[in-house]
Coordinates of C-alpha atoms in Angstrom, one line a residue:
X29 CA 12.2 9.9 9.2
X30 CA 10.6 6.5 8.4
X31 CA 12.0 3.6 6.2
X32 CA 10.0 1.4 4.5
X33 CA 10.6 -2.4 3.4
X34 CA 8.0 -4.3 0.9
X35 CA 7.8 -7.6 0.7
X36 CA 5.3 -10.3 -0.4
X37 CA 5.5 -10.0 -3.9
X38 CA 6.7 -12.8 -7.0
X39 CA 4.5 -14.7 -9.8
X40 CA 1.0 -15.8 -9.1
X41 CA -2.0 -17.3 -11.7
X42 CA -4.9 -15.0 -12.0
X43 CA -7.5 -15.8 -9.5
X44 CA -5.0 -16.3 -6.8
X45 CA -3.8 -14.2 -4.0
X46 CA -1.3 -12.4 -2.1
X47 CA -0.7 -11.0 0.5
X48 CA 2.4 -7.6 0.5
X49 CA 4.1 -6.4 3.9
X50 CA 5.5 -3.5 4.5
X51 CA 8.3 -3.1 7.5
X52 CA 8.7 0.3 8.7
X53 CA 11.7 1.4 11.4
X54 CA 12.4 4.6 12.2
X55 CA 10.1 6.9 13.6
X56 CA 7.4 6.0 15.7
X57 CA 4.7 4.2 13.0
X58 CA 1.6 5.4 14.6
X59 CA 2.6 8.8 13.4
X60 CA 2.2 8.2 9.9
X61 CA -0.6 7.3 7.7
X62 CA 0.3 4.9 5.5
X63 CA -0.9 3.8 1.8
X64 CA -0.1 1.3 -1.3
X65 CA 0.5 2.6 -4.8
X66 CA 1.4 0.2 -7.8
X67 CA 3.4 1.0 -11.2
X68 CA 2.4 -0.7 -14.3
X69 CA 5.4 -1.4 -17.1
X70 CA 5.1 2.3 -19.2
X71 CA 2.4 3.2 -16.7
X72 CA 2.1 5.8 -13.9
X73 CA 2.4 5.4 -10.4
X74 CA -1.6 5.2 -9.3
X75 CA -3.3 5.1 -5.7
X76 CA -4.5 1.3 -4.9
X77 CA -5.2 1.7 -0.8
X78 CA -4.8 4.0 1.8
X79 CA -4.9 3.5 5.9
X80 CA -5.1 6.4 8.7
X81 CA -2.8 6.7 11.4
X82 CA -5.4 4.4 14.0
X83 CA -6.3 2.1 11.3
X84 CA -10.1 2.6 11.7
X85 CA -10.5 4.9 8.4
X86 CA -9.4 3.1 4.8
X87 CA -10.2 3.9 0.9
X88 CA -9.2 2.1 -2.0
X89 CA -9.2 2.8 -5.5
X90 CA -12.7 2.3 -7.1
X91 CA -11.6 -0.7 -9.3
X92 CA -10.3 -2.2 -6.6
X93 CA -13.0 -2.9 -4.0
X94 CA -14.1 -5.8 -2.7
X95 CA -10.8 -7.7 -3.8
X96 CA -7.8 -6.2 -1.8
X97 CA -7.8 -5.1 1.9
X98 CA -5.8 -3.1 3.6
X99 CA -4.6 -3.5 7.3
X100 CA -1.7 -2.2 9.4
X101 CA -0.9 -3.2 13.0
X102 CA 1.1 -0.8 15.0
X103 CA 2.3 -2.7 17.7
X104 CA 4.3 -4.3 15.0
X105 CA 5.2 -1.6 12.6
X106 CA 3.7 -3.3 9.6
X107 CA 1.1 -2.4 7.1
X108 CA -0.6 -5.1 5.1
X109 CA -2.1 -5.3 1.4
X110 CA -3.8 -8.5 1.0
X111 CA -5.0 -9.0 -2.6
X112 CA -7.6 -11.9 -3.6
X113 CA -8.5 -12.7 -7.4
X114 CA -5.8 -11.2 -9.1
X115 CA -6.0 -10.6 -11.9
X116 CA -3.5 -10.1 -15.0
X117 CA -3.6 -6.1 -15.0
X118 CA -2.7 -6.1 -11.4
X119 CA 0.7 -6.9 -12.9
X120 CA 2.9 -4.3 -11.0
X121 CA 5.8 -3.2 -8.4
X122 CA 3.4 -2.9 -5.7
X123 CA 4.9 0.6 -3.4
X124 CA 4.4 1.3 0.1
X125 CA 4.2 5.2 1.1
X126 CA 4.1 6.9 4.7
X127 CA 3.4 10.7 5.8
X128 CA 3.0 12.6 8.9
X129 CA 0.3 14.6 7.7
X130 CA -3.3 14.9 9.2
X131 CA -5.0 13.7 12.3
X132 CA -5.2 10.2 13.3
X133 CA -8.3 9.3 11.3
X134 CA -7.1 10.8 8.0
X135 CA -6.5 9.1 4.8
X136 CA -5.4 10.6 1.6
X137 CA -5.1 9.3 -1.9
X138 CA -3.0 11.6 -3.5
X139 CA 0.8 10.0 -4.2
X140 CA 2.4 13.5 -3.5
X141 CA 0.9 13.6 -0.3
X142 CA 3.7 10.6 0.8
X143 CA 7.0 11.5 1.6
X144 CA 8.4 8.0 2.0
X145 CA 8.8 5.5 -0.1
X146 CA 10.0 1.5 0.3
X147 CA 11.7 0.2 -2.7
X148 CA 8.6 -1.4 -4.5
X149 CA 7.9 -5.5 -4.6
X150 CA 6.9 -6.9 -8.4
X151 CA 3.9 -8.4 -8.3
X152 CA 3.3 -10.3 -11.6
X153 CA 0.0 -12.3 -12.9
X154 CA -0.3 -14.8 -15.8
X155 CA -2.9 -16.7 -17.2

């Protein structure tokens, strides 16, 4: 088992950037592909990046290339989302997810793939 720890989040103008960490302990972290979701207010939970188990393979959501970049380094047990241009629909608690599944160049996009969860970081944008 693997628990996960967001942080990075708070209040930024559109344009700007961030950049999310995710801490995991537990379980050794090069076991487990890793990925970012994001929940919207009234919204469902939706894919934003995705990272395989030796960090060579990623995929993002479609609307989302080219402005946030996913990285993880294992020697530190830490995944990162870095996000450039924000903008006001990125307004969300920002999740990171973790599974054992696949080989060690796999990603997957699908949220019910994850099996572990952090507590989610609020990332809000205003004009």
């Amino acid at each position: 088992q693997v628990q996960l720890v967001e942080s990075g989040g708070g209040l930024v103008q559109a344009g700007g950037s961030l950049r999310l960490s995710c801490v995991a302990s537990g379980r050794t972290f090069s076991l487990y592909a890793l990925a970012w979701f994001r929940q919207a207010l009234g919204k469902e939970r939706e894919f934003v990046a995705a990272i395989s188990r030796n960090g060579i393979s990623t995929n993002y959501a479609d609307s989302l290339k080219g402005r946030f970049t996913i990285s993880r380094d294992n020697a530190k047990d830490m995944v990162y989302l870095q996000m450039n241009d924000l903008k006001l629909e990125d307004t969300a608690v920002y999740y990171c997810a973790a599974t054992v599944s696949g080989g060690l160049a796999y990603v997957y996009r699908r949220l019910d793939t994850y099996d572990y969860w952090g507590q989610g970081t609020q990332v809000t944008v205003s004009s």
